Amino acid sequence: DLEIAIKSSFAKVVIVGNGAVGKSSMIQRYCKGIFTKDYKKTIGVDFMERQIELEGEEVRLMLWDTAGQEEFDAITKAYYRGAQACVVAFSTTDRASFLAVKRWKKKVEDECGDIPMVLVQNKIDLIDEAAILNEEAEALARELGLRLYRTSVKEDLNVEQVFSYLAALYIAE
Ligand code: GDP
Ligand code: MG
């Protein structure tokens, strides 16, 4: 079936969360394998891709980045349009970003409906400066019905796992 073949080959993935949690860095890490401290923000909506193989199926993930306009709560509809999976990210050192998670999830659901989603606590390398208790993060994940991954984009910890999990959810749909 052609429709099924197409569905399982491409997935638009959006990455939401407050500014500076590491969304652009995560995309760059996953798609290019690099981490740079001074990542230049993209102008306007853009994406990077990576192809992975999962259970014998090729999946092309298109990871859409924002231009940093999330600080102004002004991500355009074009960003969300057609998204098939989503990462909701917050930072270990930024409590406001943790408190904003529910709002981000709701926003994605309003725009995209019920799509595969995963919760990511990034910057776990800065655990000594944590602004969130582990139990709090786990409780939120449970409440929202999302799997929680703790990542360090900087140290390349668990980033692959986030997207493999998301791709698996997407394929299983
Ligand atoms: P965005 O606004 O969510 O796209 O965040 P950026 O990707 O621009 O990252 C914001 C800042 O956090 C940058 O200075 C990154 O280098 C830094 N950063 C991203 N991920 C990590 C991480 O895992 N650990 C640490 N220590 N810094 C990170
Ligand atoms: Mg960014």
XYZ file of N, CA, C and O and ligand atoms in Angstrom:
721
model
N 0.858 -1.196 0.000
C 0.000 0.000 0.000
C 0.889 1.239 0.000
O 1.679 1.461 0.922
N 0.732 2.036 -1.027
C 1.593 3.211 -1.222
C 1.514 4.187 -0.046
O 2.503 4.705 0.420
N 0.291 4.400 0.420
C 0.088 5.369 1.499
C 0.859 4.966 2.762
O 1.468 5.792 3.422
N 0.823 3.699 3.057
C 1.530 3.202 4.239
C 3.037 3.331 4.058
O 3.744 3.749 4.958
N 3.481 3.048 2.824
C 4.916 3.148 2.540
C 5.419 4.569 2.753
O 6.464 4.783 3.344
N 4.620 5.528 2.299
C 5.023 6.921 2.441
C 5.008 7.318 3.913
O 5.931 7.929 4.410
N 3.979 6.905 4.606
C 3.831 7.276 6.005
C 5.024 6.792 6.827
O 5.502 7.489 7.706
N 5.506 5.612 6.516
C 6.576 5.076 7.339
C 7.961 5.533 6.899
O 8.940 5.190 7.519
N 8.044 6.322 5.827
C 9.353 6.787 5.376
C 9.724 8.187 5.856
O 10.889 8.511 5.941
N 8.721 9.015 6.120
C 8.988 10.402 6.497
C 8.272 10.729 7.799
O 7.138 10.331 7.990
N 8.913 11.466 8.614
C 8.204 11.983 9.776
C 8.701 13.381 10.085
O 9.896 13.602 10.279
N 7.778 14.301 10.107
C 8.121 15.655 10.561
C 8.074 15.655 12.082
O 7.060 15.315 12.686
N 9.189 16.020 12.677
C 9.288 16.035 14.135
C 9.488 17.477 14.593
O 10.382 18.165 14.089
N 8.660 17.914 15.517
C 8.857 19.251 16.073
C 9.441 19.133 17.478
O 9.179 18.177 18.204
N 10.268 20.119 17.815
C 10.914 20.134 19.124
C 10.536 21.425 19.814
O 10.920 22.506 19.360
N 9.743 21.289 20.858
C 9.246 22.488 21.536
C 9.790 22.571 22.955
O 10.305 21.599 23.515
N 9.643 23.739 23.530
C 10.136 24.002 24.875
C 10.643 25.428 24.926
O 10.872 26.047 23.877
N 10.830 25.913 26.137
C 11.302 27.294 26.296
C 12.625 27.533 25.584
O 13.350 26.575 25.280
N 12.959 28.788 25.389
C 14.229 29.145 24.780
C 15.391 28.704 25.647
O 15.288 28.649 26.868
N 16.459 28.315 24.994
C 17.741 27.982 25.636
C 17.782 26.630 26.353
O 18.739 26.330 27.060
N 16.746 25.795 26.155
C 16.798 24.461 26.781
C 17.712 23.514 26.000
O 18.100 22.454 26.511
N 18.030 23.887 24.750
C 18.947 23.073 23.956
C 18.331 22.425 22.729
O 18.878 21.462 22.196
N 17.217 22.983 22.248
C 16.515 22.365 21.119
C 17.371 22.383 19.847
O 17.527 21.357 19.189
N 17.896 23.559 19.505
C 18.700 23.654 18.280
C 19.951 22.794 18.399
O 20.347 22.117 17.438
N 20.550 22.812 19.576
C 21.752 21.995 19.804
C 21.448 20.515 19.645
O 22.270 19.752 19.133
N 20.270 20.107 20.088
C 19.879 18.701 20.003
C 19.722 18.268 18.552
O 20.166 17.182 18.152
N 19.109 19.132 17.765
C 18.921 18.837 16.341
C 20.285 18.718 15.661
O 20.535 17.778 14.898
N 21.140 19.663 15.980
C 22.470 19.670 15.388
C 23.272 18.430 15.807
O 23.947 17.806 14.988
N 23.173 18.076 17.057
C 23.867 16.888 17.580
C 23.372 15.625 16.873
O 24.162 14.810 16.409
N 22.076 15.503 16.796
C 21.506 14.269 16.240
C 21.739 14.159 14.732
O 22.012 13.069 14.223
N 21.645 15.280 14.031
C 21.734 15.226 12.571
C 23.143 15.417 12.043
O 23.467 14.950 10.964
N 23.986 16.115 12.797
C 25.338 16.404 12.307
C 26.420 15.821 13.190
O 27.600 15.814 12.812
N 26.042 15.384 14.374
C 27.008 14.767 15.276
C 27.942 15.743 15.947
O 29.020 15.370 16.396
N 27.545 17.003 15.999
C 28.431 17.995 16.622
C 27.714 18.826 17.687
O 26.485 18.928 17.711
N 28.519 19.384 18.579
C 28.018 20.319 19.595
C 28.893 21.556 19.560
O 30.115 21.460 19.694
N 28.300 22.704 19.348
C 29.072 23.948 19.368
C 28.413 24.887 20.354
O 27.195 24.957 20.441
N 29.225 25.563 21.096
C 28.682 26.448 22.115
C 27.936 27.627 21.527
O 26.934 28.076 22.069
N 28.430 28.087 20.389
C 27.803 29.254 19.785
C 27.032 28.868 18.535
O 27.355 29.307 17.449
N 26.044 28.040 18.742
C 25.207 27.633 17.627
C 24.458 28.839 17.076
O 23.791 29.555 17.802
N 24.620 29.060 15.797
C 23.962 30.199 15.163
C 22.497 29.865 14.932
O 22.175 28.874 14.277
N 21.635 30.677 15.455
C 20.207 30.416 15.288
C 19.788 30.539 13.828
O 20.217 31.453 13.129
N 18.966 29.631 13.413
C 18.497 29.662 12.025
C 17.514 30.812 11.860
O 16.830 31.200 12.787
N 17.479 31.326 10.662
C 16.530 32.393 10.356
C 15.245 31.736 9.866
O 15.256 31.035 8.872
N 14.177 31.967 10.553
C 12.896 31.393 10.167
C 12.843 29.905 10.439
O 13.769 29.333 10.993
N 11.759 29.284 10.026
C 11.582 27.852 10.263
C 12.446 27.052 9.308
O 12.520 27.336 8.135
N 13.136 26.045 9.831
C 14.020 25.241 9.015
C 14.095 23.849 9.635
O 13.680 23.643 10.755
N 14.664 22.897 8.883
C 14.813 21.562 9.465
C 16.093 20.891 9.015
O 16.692 21.258 8.015
N 16.517 19.901 9.786
C 17.624 19.023 9.402
C 17.079 17.602 9.410
O 16.152 17.297 10.146
N 17.699 16.748 8.582
C 17.187 15.374 8.522
C 18.205 14.348 8.950
O 19.413 14.554 8.848
N 17.676 13.229 9.354
C 18.510 12.055 9.549
C 17.664 10.822 9.253
O 16.520 10.721 9.673
N 18.282 9.914 8.559
C 17.588 8.677 8.214
C 18.032 7.588 9.180
O 19.228 7.433 9.426
N 17.089 6.853 9.723
C 17.464 5.727 10.583
C 16.728 4.477 10.134
O 15.695 4.551 9.471
N 17.305 3.357 10.516
C 16.639 2.096 10.208
C 16.121 1.509 11.498
O 16.840 1.427 12.495
N 14.849 1.135 11.454
C 14.200 0.635 12.654
C 13.376 -0.587 12.296
O 12.459 -0.482 11.496
N 13.718 -1.709 12.868
C 13.003 -2.956 12.573
C 12.877 -3.160 11.070
O 11.814 -3.483 10.547
N 13.989 -2.941 10.372
C 14.017 -3.168 8.930
C 13.336 -2.102 8.091
O 13.266 -2.226 6.878
N 12.827 -1.068 8.749
C 12.176 0.014 8.012
C 13.034 1.260 8.007
O 13.603 1.617 9.025
N 13.090 1.911 6.856
C 13.797 3.185 6.770
C 12.854 4.301 7.200
O 11.735 4.395 6.714
N 13.313 5.113 8.105
C 12.518 6.269 8.523
C 13.355 7.526 8.375
O 14.476 7.587 8.884
N 12.822 8.483 7.651
C 13.513 9.771 7.520
C 12.889 10.763 8.483
O 11.733 11.143 8.337
N 13.679 11.139 9.471
C 13.187 12.106 10.445
C 13.590 13.508 10.008
O 14.762 13.758 9.730
N 12.627 14.373 9.927
C 12.901 15.773 9.617
C 12.659 16.557 10.898
O 11.526 16.683 11.357
N 13.755 17.027 11.469
C 13.670 17.705 12.754
C 13.579 19.205 12.519
O 14.536 19.826 12.051
N 12.456 19.758 12.856
C 12.192 21.165 12.582
C 12.644 22.044 13.731
O 12.303 21.807 14.887
N 13.407 23.042 13.362
C 13.922 23.977 14.356
C 13.128 25.280 14.302
O 12.526 25.607 13.290
N 13.154 25.989 15.409
C 12.528 27.308 15.436
C 13.642 28.353 15.416
O 14.798 28.041 15.664
N 13.273 29.568 15.158
C 14.277 30.631 15.075
C 14.505 31.302 16.420
O 15.081 32.378 16.491
N 14.069 30.661 17.484
C 14.241 31.249 18.802
C 13.083 32.146 19.191
O 13.113 32.799 20.216
N 12.024 32.127 18.384
C 10.883 32.999 18.669
C 10.020 32.450 19.807
O 9.073 33.082 20.223
N 10.380 31.252 20.316
C 9.596 30.661 21.392
C 9.568 31.546 22.634
O 8.663 31.487 23.434
N 10.598 32.371 22.781
C 10.633 33.282 23.926
C 9.463 34.260 23.881
O 9.073 34.808 24.883
N 8.952 34.481 22.710
C 7.862 35.440 22.570
C 6.552 34.723 22.311
O 5.572 35.339 21.944
N 6.535 33.439 22.531
C 5.302 32.671 22.414
C 4.681 32.858 21.041
O 3.469 32.934 20.915
N 5.522 32.929 20.026
C 5.027 33.308 18.712
C 5.404 32.316 17.614
O 5.638 32.711 16.480
N 5.475 31.045 17.952
C 5.769 30.062 16.916
C 4.573 29.980 15.969
O 3.438 29.860 16.404
N 4.876 30.066 14.691
C 3.796 30.141 13.716
C 3.171 28.769 13.461
O 3.766 27.738 13.736
N 1.981 28.805 12.904
C 1.260 27.568 12.591
C 2.046 26.711 11.605
O 1.967 25.495 11.632
N 2.813 27.363 10.742
C 3.598 26.637 9.734
C 4.580 25.673 10.403
O 4.897 24.622 9.855
N 5.048 26.047 11.560
C 5.989 25.190 12.276
C 5.328 23.862 12.660
O 5.926 22.804 12.522
N 4.117 23.939 13.134
C 3.417 22.740 13.619
C 2.762 21.939 12.499
O 2.519 20.737 12.661
N 2.472 22.596 11.395
C 1.657 21.972 10.354
C 2.217 20.628 9.893
O 3.362 20.533 9.478
N 1.386 19.586 10.005
C 1.772 18.259 9.521
C 2.751 17.515 10.414
O 3.235 16.447 10.041
N 3.022 18.041 11.605
C 3.960 17.350 12.497
C 3.396 15.988 12.912
O 2.215 15.852 13.195
N 4.280 14.977 12.900
C 3.837 13.614 13.200
C 4.421 13.075 14.499
O 4.076 11.990 14.944
N 5.343 13.823 15.061
C 5.923 13.415 16.339
C 6.523 14.651 16.994
O 6.823 15.631 16.315
N 6.697 14.575 18.315
C 7.122 15.771 19.026
C 8.009 15.467 20.231
O 7.777 14.509 20.969
N 9.026 16.292 20.406
C 9.857 16.270 21.601
C 9.495 17.513 22.419
O 9.524 18.618 21.892
N 9.139 17.309 23.682
C 8.934 18.442 24.592
C 10.133 18.476 25.518
O 10.394 17.521 26.256
N 10.882 19.580 25.450
C 12.145 19.633 26.178
C 12.151 20.710 27.258
O 11.535 21.768 27.105
N 12.848 20.393 28.352
C 13.124 21.405 29.364
C 14.569 21.221 29.815
O 15.212 20.224 29.483
N 15.057 22.211 30.560
C 16.453 22.165 30.986
C 16.567 21.884 32.473
O 15.808 22.416 33.282
N 17.553 21.063 32.810
C 17.861 20.703 34.191
C 18.064 21.939 35.078
O 17.716 21.915 36.254
N 18.593 23.008 34.469
C 18.960 24.179 35.271
C 17.940 25.317 35.191
O 18.187 26.399 35.715
N 16.820 25.072 34.541
C 15.854 26.146 34.294
C 14.459 25.711 34.744
O 13.756 25.028 34.010
N 14.089 26.137 35.944
C 12.814 25.695 36.509
C 11.628 26.191 35.681
O 10.633 25.483 35.525
N 11.725 27.399 35.171
C 10.623 27.937 34.359
C 10.364 27.048 33.139
O 9.215 26.853 32.737
N 11.421 26.492 32.586
C 11.252 25.633 31.402
C 10.524 24.340 31.766
O 9.777 23.788 30.968
N 10.753 23.887 32.996
C 10.053 22.689 33.500
C 8.579 23.005 33.721
O 7.700 22.230 33.328
N 8.313 24.158 34.320
C 6.930 24.554 34.611
C 6.144 24.831 33.333
O 4.922 24.823 33.343
N 6.829 25.066 32.227
C 6.162 25.374 30.961
C 5.809 24.126 30.144
O 5.126 24.222 29.125
N 6.262 22.968 30.598
C 6.090 21.728 29.815
C 4.623 21.441 29.479
O 4.291 21.134 28.327
N 3.753 21.578 30.467
C 2.329 21.279 30.244
C 1.742 22.182 29.166
O 0.945 21.740 28.336
N 2.143 23.448 29.237
C 1.645 24.423 28.270
C 2.113 24.060 26.860
O 1.363 24.143 25.891
N 3.370 23.620 26.749
C 3.898 23.219 25.439
C 3.163 21.996 24.899
O 2.821 21.926 23.715
N 2.920 21.042 25.765
C 2.232 19.816 25.331
C 0.832 20.167 24.810
O 0.403 19.682 23.756
N 0.152 21.026 25.552
C -1.197 21.402 25.160
C -1.189 22.130 23.809
O -2.034 21.882 22.952
N -0.210 22.977 23.644
C -0.090 23.740 22.401
C 0.089 22.807 21.196
O -0.547 22.972 20.155
N 0.942 21.824 21.373
C 1.170 20.861 20.285
C -0.109 20.082 20.013
O -0.481 19.875 18.853
N -0.798 19.670 21.072
C -2.038 18.913 20.887
C -3.113 19.752 20.208
O -3.861 19.243 19.372
N -3.175 21.022 20.547
C -4.145 21.919 19.903
C -3.867 22.044 18.406
O -4.785 22.107 17.598
N -2.581 22.057 18.050
C -2.208 22.263 16.647
C -2.155 20.950 15.857
O -2.443 20.932 14.665
N -1.735 19.876 16.515
C -1.411 18.635 15.789
C -2.257 17.428 16.201
O -2.135 16.366 15.588
N -3.055 17.575 17.234
C -3.810 16.430 17.732
C -2.921 15.523 18.555
O -1.882 15.945 19.072
N -3.319 14.260 18.630
C -2.642 13.303 19.498
C -1.528 12.595 18.731
O -1.740 11.558 18.129
N -0.336 13.168 18.735
C 0.802 12.570 18.016
C 1.805 11.997 19.013
O 1.804 12.380 20.189
N 2.660 11.061 18.580
C 3.682 10.518 19.478
C 4.539 11.638 20.072
O 4.948 12.558 19.358
N 4.761 11.515 21.366
C 5.486 12.570 22.080
C 6.428 11.970 23.107
O 6.171 10.881 23.620
N 7.480 12.704 23.410
C 8.417 12.261 24.434
C 8.873 13.488 25.221
O 8.967 14.591 24.686
N 9.130 13.266 26.507
C 9.576 14.350 27.388
C 11.081 14.238 27.591
O 11.590 13.151 27.868
N 11.779 15.362 27.425
C 13.239 15.339 27.537
C 13.728 16.374 28.548
O 13.403 17.558 28.452
N 14.495 15.875 29.514
C 15.204 16.761 30.443
C 16.639 16.859 29.967
O 17.437 15.938 30.156
N 16.962 17.998 29.350
C 18.310 18.154 28.794
C 19.262 18.806 29.806
O 18.858 19.227 30.871
N 20.521 18.847 29.440
C 21.611 19.423 30.253
C 21.818 18.655 31.552
O 22.086 19.233 32.603
N 21.696 17.343 31.457
C 21.857 16.511 32.652
C 23.314 16.531 33.140
O 23.586 16.188 34.294
N 24.226 16.981 32.284
C 25.624 17.171 32.718
C 25.732 18.261 33.781
O 26.723 18.317 34.518
N 24.693 19.111 33.880
C 24.697 20.191 34.881
C 23.851 19.820 36.108
O 23.274 20.689 36.755
N 23.805 18.548 36.404
C 22.949 18.029 37.481
C 23.259 18.696 38.837
O 22.368 18.857 39.671
N 24.500 19.122 39.024
C 24.866 19.813 40.271
C 24.150 21.154 40.437
O 24.044 21.668 41.541
N 23.703 21.696 39.312
C 22.981 22.974 39.351
C 21.486 22.766 39.097
O 20.794 23.691 38.658
N 20.997 21.557 39.369
C 19.620 21.215 39.029
C 18.608 22.101 39.751
O 18.752 22.396 40.939
N 17.584 22.498 39.019
C 16.510 23.319 39.579
C 15.231 22.508 39.712
O 14.174 23.041 40.056
N 15.347 21.204 39.429
C 14.192 20.305 39.453
C 14.619 19.017 40.144
O 15.699 18.483 39.843
N 13.783 18.519 41.043
C 14.082 17.230 41.665
C 13.765 16.113 40.674
O 12.821 16.216 39.894
N 14.539 15.033 40.730
C 14.272 13.889 39.861
C 12.830 13.402 40.001
O 12.177 13.080 39.006
N 12.352 13.374 41.258
C 10.988 12.869 41.511
C 9.941 13.766 40.851
O 8.898 13.287 40.409
N 10.223 15.048 40.827
C 9.282 15.986 40.195
C 9.171 15.708 38.707
O 8.071 15.708 38.143
N 10.311 15.494 38.077
C 10.322 15.233 36.637
C 9.601 13.924 36.336
O 8.811 13.843 35.390
N 9.869 12.918 37.183
C 9.215 11.617 36.987
C 7.704 11.717 37.194
O 6.929 11.101 36.463
N 7.307 12.489 38.205
C 5.870 12.663 38.481
C 5.173 13.362 37.312
O 4.067 12.982 36.927
N 5.835 14.351 36.750
C 5.241 15.071 35.617
C 5.098 14.140 34.412
O 4.061 14.125 33.746
N 6.131 13.363 34.156
C 6.081 12.420 33.024
C 4.906 11.451 33.194
O 4.163 11.189 32.243
N 4.763 10.955 34.416
C 3.670 10.024 34.713
C 2.321 10.697 34.483
O 1.431 10.132 33.849
N 2.197 11.899 35.016
C 0.938 12.645 34.901
C 0.573 12.896 33.434
O -0.595 12.796 33.062
N 1.571 13.191 32.625
C 1.311 13.513 31.216
C 1.279 12.261 30.340
O 0.948 12.330 29.158
N 1.645 11.124 30.912
C 1.663 9.886 30.144
C 2.763 9.850 29.102
O 2.615 9.267 28.028
N 3.906 10.488 29.406
C 5.027 10.526 28.466
C 6.237 9.819 29.054
O 6.472 9.868 30.259
N 7.021 9.190 28.200
C 8.288 8.648 28.658
C 9.280 9.797 28.836
O 9.297 10.722 28.033
N 10.064 9.712 29.915
C 11.056 10.751 30.207
C 12.451 10.252 29.858
O 12.867 9.179 30.283
N 13.189 11.063 29.069
C 14.608 10.806 28.820
C 15.411 11.943 29.418
O 15.032 13.108 29.272
N 16.504 11.592 30.069
C 17.434 12.617 30.555
C 18.619 12.629 29.607
O 19.282 11.606 29.421
N 18.863 13.785 29.008
C 19.905 13.866 27.974
C 20.959 14.912 28.324
O 20.711 15.834 29.100
N 22.106 14.726 27.732
C 23.075 15.816 27.643
C 23.479 15.895 26.189
O 24.160 15.015 25.677
N 23.044 16.933 25.552
C 23.440 17.148 24.159
C 24.940 17.406 24.114
O 25.642 16.943 23.221
N 25.410 18.098 25.145
C 26.834 18.417 25.217
C 27.690 17.159 25.277
O 28.656 17.010 24.541
N 27.320 16.232 26.176
C 28.107 15.006 26.372
C 27.628 13.864 25.470
O 28.088 12.722 25.623
N 26.685 14.141 24.616
C 26.094 13.133 23.731
C 25.535 11.941 24.509
O 25.882 10.782 24.244
N 24.680 12.242 25.433
C 24.079 11.223 26.289
C 22.582 11.084 25.988
O 21.839 12.070 26.136
N 22.166 9.914 25.534
C 20.747 9.590 25.347
C 20.036 10.300 24.197
O 18.833 10.136 24.049
N 20.771 11.064 23.414
C 20.107 11.800 22.330
C 19.569 10.825 21.269
O 18.419 10.918 20.838
N 20.413 9.862 20.906
C 19.984 8.842 19.929
C 18.716 8.130 20.404
O 17.801 7.872 19.619
N 18.714 7.809 21.691
C 17.604 7.046 22.266
C 16.272 7.786 22.153
O 15.227 7.168 21.905
N 16.322 9.091 22.351
C 15.106 9.902 22.254
C 14.447 9.714 20.891
O 13.248 9.442 20.793
N 15.258 9.828 19.842
C 14.689 9.805 18.499
C 14.364 8.384 18.031
O 13.414 8.192 17.271
N 15.128 7.410 18.505
C 14.777 6.016 18.196
C 13.430 5.662 18.811
O 12.590 5.011 18.181
N 13.246 6.097 20.045
C 11.969 5.838 20.731
C 10.812 6.501 19.994
O 9.775 5.867 19.746
N 11.019 7.763 19.625
C 9.976 8.504 18.926
C 9.646 7.853 17.574
O 8.479 7.706 17.208
N 10.689 7.440 16.861
C 10.483 6.781 15.568
C 9.731 5.468 15.745
O 8.866 5.131 14.937
N 10.037 4.768 16.813
C 9.355 3.495 17.080
C 7.875 3.741 17.377
O 7.007 3.007 16.884
N 7.579 4.761 18.145
C 6.178 5.113 18.421
C 5.462 5.454 17.126
O 4.327 5.047 16.893
N 6.160 6.192 16.288
C 5.577 6.648 15.018
C 5.276 5.461 14.103
O 4.186 5.363 13.526
N 6.219 4.546 14.007
C 6.036 3.364 13.163
C 4.896 2.486 13.673
O 4.139 1.915 12.901
N 4.791 2.421 15.001
C 3.782 1.551 15.610
C 2.360 2.088 15.459
O 1.385 1.368 15.674
N 2.241 3.358 15.058
C 0.914 3.986 14.959
C 0.003 3.324 13.957
O 0.455 2.993 12.861
P 17.268 26.465 22.181
O 16.962 27.913 22.403
O 16.316 25.592 22.935
O 17.372 26.107 20.735
O 18.690 26.187 22.859
P 20.146 26.131 22.184
O 20.341 24.870 21.441
O 20.395 27.397 21.474
O 21.077 26.023 23.487
C 21.105 27.035 24.469
C 22.434 26.976 25.198
O 22.532 25.773 25.961
C 23.650 26.974 24.262
O 24.672 27.750 24.850
C 24.056 25.504 24.209
O 25.423 25.365 23.940
C 23.696 25.048 25.613
N 23.392 23.607 25.716
C 22.581 22.864 24.920
N 22.527 21.599 25.335
C 23.335 21.507 26.423
C 23.694 20.430 27.312
O 23.270 19.270 27.195
N 24.545 20.756 28.344
C 25.033 22.014 28.524
N 25.874 22.208 29.543
N 24.725 23.034 27.695
C 23.879 22.789 26.667
Mg 17.004 27.315 19.039
